[in-house]
Amino acid sequence: MKKLTLLTFLLISTSFFAQDFKTPVAYLEYIAKQEDNITKETWKYTKTIAHSKSGRKIDATRKNLIKSIQTAHKNISNLKNGYNGDVEFKNIIVDYLKISEIIISEEYAKIIDLQEVSEQSYDFMEAYIKMQDLVNERMNREHEKVSVGQKKFAEKYNITLTEGQESAIGKKMALSNAVFNFQSDLYLIFFKCNITDLQLSKAIEAKDLAAIQQNSNSLAAYADEGLEKLKNIKPYNNDASLINATKKSLEAYKKVTVEQIPSVIDFFMFNNKFENAKQNIEKKKASDRTKEEIDSYNNLIKEINTKIANFNKVNTKFDQEKLQHVNSWNNTSSQFISKHIPND
């Protein structure tokens, strides 16, 4: 599933420098040096999310990231004078760091809460992923304020800023966001069928014919819907592995509705017929049962035994196939993320 990704943070330091600057360029250079610590911690966090399955390790890197933001906030707040009394840009940065800490501390907690219930329904999963998108969008907006403030400061002091020079880590962060977004889009398509199939399995277990038919119809519709969406999704950097895994899963779910469910419905309907016949014959004394009734009931016993064997065989076959496709999708997803998100 989709993981929380963060934008490259700007302007962080764990060191303390002189608070007076001889030139505005020196001031901006000082500001630029502040980027390294948080940028590195942000990348460690993103990299850990992509390559680690340890929740403890992921949370530890998040806490280190928060500490780096707090340190930066303290150090930059100590620049009381800004540049020769001009504190506008400094205040923008301080506000940005304050909001960044809130987002990563508090908004992250909301995301964790949503994650805990995300697999209970498609709506919950969609809300979970949407929350991550909203967090990143907010980070984008706050980062844009810093960019605007930097340009305004440069114009005020006739400084020429070099555009388009991304740091190596910044490029990795942008790449990671793209990879996670691609994976999330495909996961939602896959999950919509997966959660519906789980509901279908519960209906089968409960022998609820109406729920079986309803969930089967929904599963068929979602599979068709997903297969249509896949036609418009292009491979990521010529890697179609996750698209293909999603397609195979949806085709397997569609096969369930075409082959397994008719057999299941037929079995339950016949089983109802058998149970009614059983009740009727058991109501009669043995002496009152006719030869035709006994022969008919014995034939039903033979038929129900055959259908039970077939029912178990069909369900076992499809359960195993679905499990294989789910495992295949999860493995392909992990391999896709590991392949496209750098681990250095």
Coordinates of C-alpha atoms in Angstrom, one line a residue:
M1 CA 0.0 0.0 0.0
K2 CA 0.9 3.5 -0.2
K3 CA 3.4 4.9 2.3
L4 CA 3.8 8.4 3.6
T5 CA 6.2 10.4 1.6
L6 CA 7.7 13.7 2.4
L7 CA 9.0 16.6 0.4
T8 CA 12.6 17.6 0.6
F9 CA 12.9 20.0 3.5
L10 CA 14.7 23.2 3.2
L11 CA 16.8 25.2 5.6
I12 CA 18.0 23.0 8.4
S13 CA 21.0 23.1 10.7
T14 CA 22.3 21.6 13.8
S15 CA 25.1 24.1 14.1
F16 CA 25.1 27.6 15.4
F17 CA 26.7 30.3 13.3
A18 CA 27.2 34.0 13.7
Q19 CA 24.0 36.0 13.6
D20 CA 25.4 38.9 11.7
F21 CA 26.1 38.7 7.9
K22 CA 28.2 41.1 5.9
T23 CA 26.3 40.6 2.7
P24 CA 22.8 39.3 1.7
V25 CA 24.6 36.5 -0.3
A26 CA 26.3 35.3 2.8
Y27 CA 22.9 35.3 4.5
L28 CA 21.4 33.2 1.8
E29 CA 24.4 30.9 1.7
Y30 CA 24.0 30.3 5.4
I31 CA 20.3 29.5 4.8
A32 CA 21.3 27.1 2.1
K33 CA 23.7 25.3 4.4
Q34 CA 20.8 24.5 6.7
E35 CA 19.2 22.1 4.2
D36 CA 21.6 19.2 4.6
N37 CA 20.5 17.7 8.0
I38 CA 16.7 17.6 7.4
T39 CA 17.1 16.6 3.8
K40 CA 19.3 13.7 4.8
E41 CA 16.9 12.7 7.6
T42 CA 13.9 13.0 5.3
W43 CA 15.6 10.7 2.8
K44 CA 16.4 8.2 5.5
Y45 CA 12.8 8.2 6.5
T46 CA 11.5 7.8 2.9
K47 CA 14.1 5.1 2.2
T48 CA 13.2 3.2 5.4
I49 CA 9.5 3.2 4.4
A50 CA 10.4 1.8 1.0
H51 CA 12.8 -0.9 2.1
S52 CA 12.0 -1.8 5.7
K53 CA 9.1 -3.8 7.1
S54 CA 9.9 -2.9 10.7
G55 CA 7.4 -0.5 12.1
R56 CA 9.8 0.3 15.0
K57 CA 12.6 1.2 12.6
I58 CA 10.3 3.4 10.5
D59 CA 9.0 5.2 13.6
A60 CA 12.6 5.7 14.9
T61 CA 13.6 7.5 11.6
R62 CA 10.5 9.6 11.8
K63 CA 11.5 10.7 15.3
N64 CA 15.0 11.6 14.1
L65 CA 13.4 13.7 11.4
I66 CA 11.3 15.5 13.9
K67 CA 14.3 16.2 16.1
S68 CA 16.2 17.6 13.1
I69 CA 13.3 20.0 12.4
Q70 CA 13.1 21.1 16.0
T71 CA 16.9 21.8 16.1
A72 CA 16.6 23.8 12.9
H73 CA 13.7 25.7 14.2
K74 CA 15.6 26.7 17.3
N75 CA 18.8 27.6 15.5
I76 CA 17.1 29.8 12.8
S77 CA 14.9 31.4 15.5
N78 CA 18.1 32.6 17.1
L79 CA 18.8 34.7 14.1
K80 CA 17.1 37.6 15.8
N81 CA 18.3 40.2 13.3
G82 CA 17.8 38.2 10.2
Y83 CA 19.8 40.2 7.7
N84 CA 20.5 43.7 9.0
G85 CA 17.2 43.8 10.7
D86 CA 15.3 42.3 7.8
V87 CA 13.6 39.3 9.3
E88 CA 10.8 38.7 6.8
F89 CA 12.5 35.7 5.1
K90 CA 13.7 34.3 8.4
N91 CA 10.2 34.4 9.8
I92 CA 8.8 32.6 6.7
I93 CA 11.4 29.8 7.3
V94 CA 10.6 29.6 11.0
D95 CA 6.9 29.3 10.3
Y96 CA 7.6 26.7 7.7
L97 CA 9.6 24.6 10.1
K98 CA 7.0 24.9 12.8
I99 CA 4.3 23.7 10.4
S100 CA 6.5 20.9 9.2
E101 CA 6.9 19.6 12.7
I102 CA 3.1 19.8 13.3
I103 CA 2.5 17.9 10.0
I104 CA 4.9 15.2 10.7
S105 CA 4.0 14.8 14.3
E106 CA 0.2 15.3 14.4
E107 CA -0.9 14.6 10.8
Y108 CA 1.2 11.5 10.8
A109 CA -0.7 10.3 13.9
K110 CA -4.0 10.7 12.0
I111 CA -2.5 8.7 9.1
I112 CA -1.5 5.9 11.5
D113 CA -5.1 5.9 12.9
L114 CA -6.5 5.6 9.4
Q115 CA -4.0 2.9 8.6
E116 CA -5.2 0.7 11.4
V117 CA -8.7 0.5 9.9
S118 CA -7.8 1.0 6.3
E119 CA -8.2 -2.6 5.3
Q120 CA -11.7 -2.9 6.7
S121 CA -13.3 -1.3 3.7
Y122 CA -12.5 0.4 0.4
D123 CA -13.8 3.7 1.7
F124 CA -11.4 3.5 4.7
M125 CA -8.5 2.6 2.4
E126 CA -9.3 5.5 0.0
A127 CA -9.5 7.9 3.0
Y128 CA -6.1 6.6 4.2
I129 CA -4.4 7.2 0.9
K130 CA -6.3 10.6 0.5
M131 CA -5.0 11.7 3.8
Q132 CA -1.4 11.0 2.7
D133 CA -2.0 13.0 -0.5
L134 CA -3.5 15.9 1.5
V135 CA -0.4 15.9 3.8
N136 CA 1.9 16.1 0.8
E137 CA -0.2 18.8 -0.8
R138 CA 0.0 20.8 2.3
M139 CA 3.8 20.4 2.5
N140 CA 3.9 21.5 -1.2
R141 CA 2.0 24.7 -0.3
E142 CA 4.2 25.5 2.7
H143 CA 7.3 24.8 0.7
E144 CA 6.1 27.2 -2.1
K145 CA 5.8 30.0 0.5
V146 CA 9.5 29.5 1.3
S147 CA 10.4 29.6 -2.4
V148 CA 8.4 32.8 -2.9
G149 CA 10.0 34.3 0.2
Q150 CA 13.5 33.4 -1.1
K151 CA 12.8 35.0 -4.5
K152 CA 11.5 38.1 -2.9
F153 CA 14.6 38.5 -0.7
A154 CA 16.8 37.9 -3.7
E155 CA 15.0 40.6 -5.8
K156 CA 15.1 43.0 -2.9
Y157 CA 18.9 42.7 -2.7
N158 CA 19.6 42.3 -6.4
I159 CA 20.7 38.6 -6.1
T160 CA 20.5 36.3 -9.0
L161 CA 19.2 32.9 -8.0
T162 CA 20.1 29.8 -10.0
E163 CA 17.0 28.0 -11.0
G164 CA 16.5 24.2 -11.5
Q165 CA 19.5 23.0 -9.5
E166 CA 18.1 20.1 -7.4
S167 CA 20.3 18.3 -4.9
A168 CA 20.9 14.6 -5.4
I169 CA 18.7 13.8 -2.4
G170 CA 16.0 16.2 -3.7
K171 CA 15.9 14.2 -7.0
K172 CA 15.6 11.0 -5.0
M173 CA 12.7 12.4 -3.0
A174 CA 10.9 13.5 -6.1
L175 CA 11.5 10.0 -7.6
S176 CA 10.2 8.3 -4.5
N177 CA 7.0 10.4 -4.5
A178 CA 6.4 9.3 -8.1
V179 CA 7.0 5.7 -7.3
F180 CA 4.7 5.7 -4.3
N181 CA 1.9 7.5 -6.3
F182 CA 2.1 4.9 -9.1
Q183 CA 2.0 2.0 -6.6
S184 CA -0.9 3.6 -4.7
D185 CA -3.1 4.0 -7.9
L186 CA -2.7 0.4 -8.7
Y187 CA -3.2 -0.7 -5.1
L188 CA -6.6 1.0 -4.9
I189 CA -7.7 -0.8 -8.1
F190 CA -6.5 -4.1 -6.7
F191 CA -7.8 -3.5 -3.2
K192 CA -11.3 -2.7 -4.4
C193 CA -11.7 -6.2 -5.7
N194 CA -9.8 -7.8 -2.8
I195 CA -12.0 -6.4 -0.1
T196 CA -15.1 -7.2 -2.1
D197 CA -13.9 -10.8 -2.5
L198 CA -13.4 -11.0 1.3
Q199 CA -17.0 -9.9 1.8
L200 CA -18.1 -12.5 -0.7
S201 CA -16.2 -15.2 1.2
K202 CA -18.0 -14.1 4.4
A203 CA -21.3 -14.4 2.7
I204 CA -20.4 -17.9 1.5
E205 CA -19.5 -18.9 5.0
A206 CA -22.8 -17.5 6.3
K207 CA -24.7 -19.3 3.5
D208 CA -26.4 -16.0 2.6
L209 CA -27.5 -16.4 -1.0
A210 CA -28.6 -12.8 -1.3
A211 CA -25.3 -11.4 -0.1
I212 CA -23.4 -13.9 -2.2
Q213 CA -25.2 -12.7 -5.4
Q214 CA -24.8 -9.1 -4.4
N215 CA -21.1 -9.3 -3.7
S216 CA -20.5 -11.4 -6.7
N217 CA -22.2 -8.8 -8.9
S218 CA -20.1 -6.1 -7.3
L219 CA -16.9 -8.0 -7.7
A220 CA -17.5 -8.6 -11.4
A221 CA -18.3 -4.9 -11.9
Y222 CA -15.2 -3.8 -10.0
A223 CA -13.0 -6.2 -11.9
D224 CA -14.3 -4.9 -15.2
E225 CA -13.9 -1.3 -14.0
G226 CA -10.3 -2.0 -12.9
L227 CA -9.3 -3.7 -16.1
E228 CA -10.6 -0.7 -18.1
K229 CA -8.5 1.6 -15.9
L230 CA -5.4 -0.5 -16.5
K231 CA -5.7 0.1 -20.2
N232 CA -4.9 3.8 -19.6
I233 CA -2.0 3.3 -17.2
K234 CA 1.4 3.3 -18.8
P235 CA 4.4 1.2 -17.4
Y236 CA 6.6 3.1 -14.9
N237 CA 10.0 3.5 -16.6
N238 CA 9.1 0.6 -18.9
D239 CA 8.4 -1.6 -15.9
A240 CA 4.9 -3.1 -16.3
S241 CA 5.3 -5.7 -13.6
L242 CA 2.8 -4.1 -11.2
I243 CA 0.3 -3.5 -13.9
N244 CA 0.5 -7.1 -15.0
A245 CA 0.2 -8.4 -11.5
T246 CA -2.9 -6.2 -11.0
K247 CA -4.4 -7.4 -14.3
K248 CA -3.9 -11.1 -13.4
S249 CA -5.5 -10.5 -10.0
L250 CA -8.5 -8.8 -11.5
E251 CA -8.9 -11.5 -14.1
A252 CA -8.8 -14.1 -11.2
Y253 CA -11.5 -12.3 -9.3
K254 CA -13.6 -12.1 -12.5
K255 CA -13.1 -15.8 -12.9
V256 CA -14.5 -16.3 -9.4
T257 CA -17.8 -14.7 -10.4
V258 CA -18.1 -16.7 -13.6
E259 CA -17.0 -20.1 -12.4
Q260 CA -17.0 -20.4 -8.7
I261 CA -20.1 -18.5 -7.6
P262 CA -22.6 -20.3 -9.9
S263 CA -21.4 -23.5 -8.5
V264 CA -21.7 -22.2 -4.9
I265 CA -25.2 -20.9 -5.5
D266 CA -26.2 -24.2 -7.1
F267 CA -24.9 -26.1 -4.1
F268 CA -26.7 -24.0 -1.5
M269 CA -30.0 -24.1 -3.5
F270 CA -29.8 -27.9 -3.8
N271 CA -28.8 -28.2 -0.1
N272 CA -31.9 -26.3 0.8
K273 CA -33.9 -28.8 -1.3
F274 CA -32.2 -31.7 0.5
E275 CA -32.8 -30.3 4.0
N276 CA -36.5 -29.8 3.2
A277 CA -36.7 -33.4 1.9
K278 CA -34.8 -34.6 5.0
Q279 CA -37.2 -32.8 7.4
N280 CA -40.3 -34.1 5.6
I281 CA -39.2 -37.7 5.6
E282 CA -38.0 -37.5 9.2
K283 CA -41.4 -36.3 10.3
K284 CA -43.0 -39.5 9.1
K285 CA -42.7 -42.8 11.0
A286 CA -40.7 -45.4 9.2
S287 CA -43.8 -47.4 8.6
D288 CA -45.5 -44.5 6.9
R289 CA -42.7 -43.9 4.4
T290 CA -43.4 -45.1 0.9
K291 CA -40.8 -46.9 -1.3
E292 CA -40.9 -43.9 -3.7
E293 CA -40.1 -41.5 -0.9
I294 CA -37.3 -43.6 0.4
D295 CA -35.8 -44.1 -3.0
S296 CA -36.1 -40.4 -3.8
Y297 CA -34.4 -39.4 -0.5
N298 CA -31.6 -41.9 -1.0
N299 CA -31.0 -40.5 -4.5
L300 CA -30.8 -37.0 -2.9
I301 CA -28.3 -38.3 -0.4
K302 CA -26.1 -39.6 -3.2
E303 CA -26.5 -36.3 -5.1
I304 CA -25.8 -34.1 -2.1
N305 CA -22.6 -36.1 -1.3
T306 CA -21.4 -35.6 -4.9
K307 CA -22.2 -31.9 -4.7
I308 CA -20.4 -31.5 -1.3
A309 CA -17.3 -33.1 -2.7
N310 CA -17.5 -30.8 -5.8
F311 CA -18.3 -27.8 -3.6
N312 CA -15.2 -28.4 -1.5
K313 CA -13.0 -29.1 -4.5
V314 CA -14.1 -25.9 -6.3
N315 CA -13.7 -23.7 -3.3
T316 CA -10.3 -25.0 -2.4
K317 CA -9.1 -24.5 -5.9
F318 CA -10.3 -20.9 -6.1
D319 CA -9.1 -20.1 -2.5
Q320 CA -5.6 -21.3 -3.4
E321 CA -5.6 -19.4 -6.7
K322 CA -6.7 -16.2 -5.0
L323 CA -4.1 -16.6 -2.3
Q324 CA -1.4 -17.0 -4.9
H325 CA -2.5 -13.9 -6.7
V326 CA -2.7 -11.8 -3.5
N327 CA 0.8 -13.0 -2.5
S328 CA 2.1 -12.4 -6.0
W329 CA 0.7 -8.8 -6.0
N330 CA 2.2 -8.0 -2.6
N331 CA 5.6 -9.5 -3.6
T332 CA 5.5 -7.6 -7.0
S333 CA 4.7 -4.4 -5.2
S334 CA 7.5 -4.8 -2.7
Q335 CA 9.9 -5.6 -5.5
F336 CA 8.7 -2.7 -7.6
I337 CA 9.3 -0.2 -4.8
S338 CA 12.7 -1.7 -3.9
K339 CA 13.7 -1.5 -7.6
H340 CA 12.7 2.1 -8.3
I341 CA 13.5 3.8 -5.0
P342 CA 17.2 4.1 -4.3
N343 CA 18.6 2.5 -1.2
D344 CA 21.7 4.7 -0.9

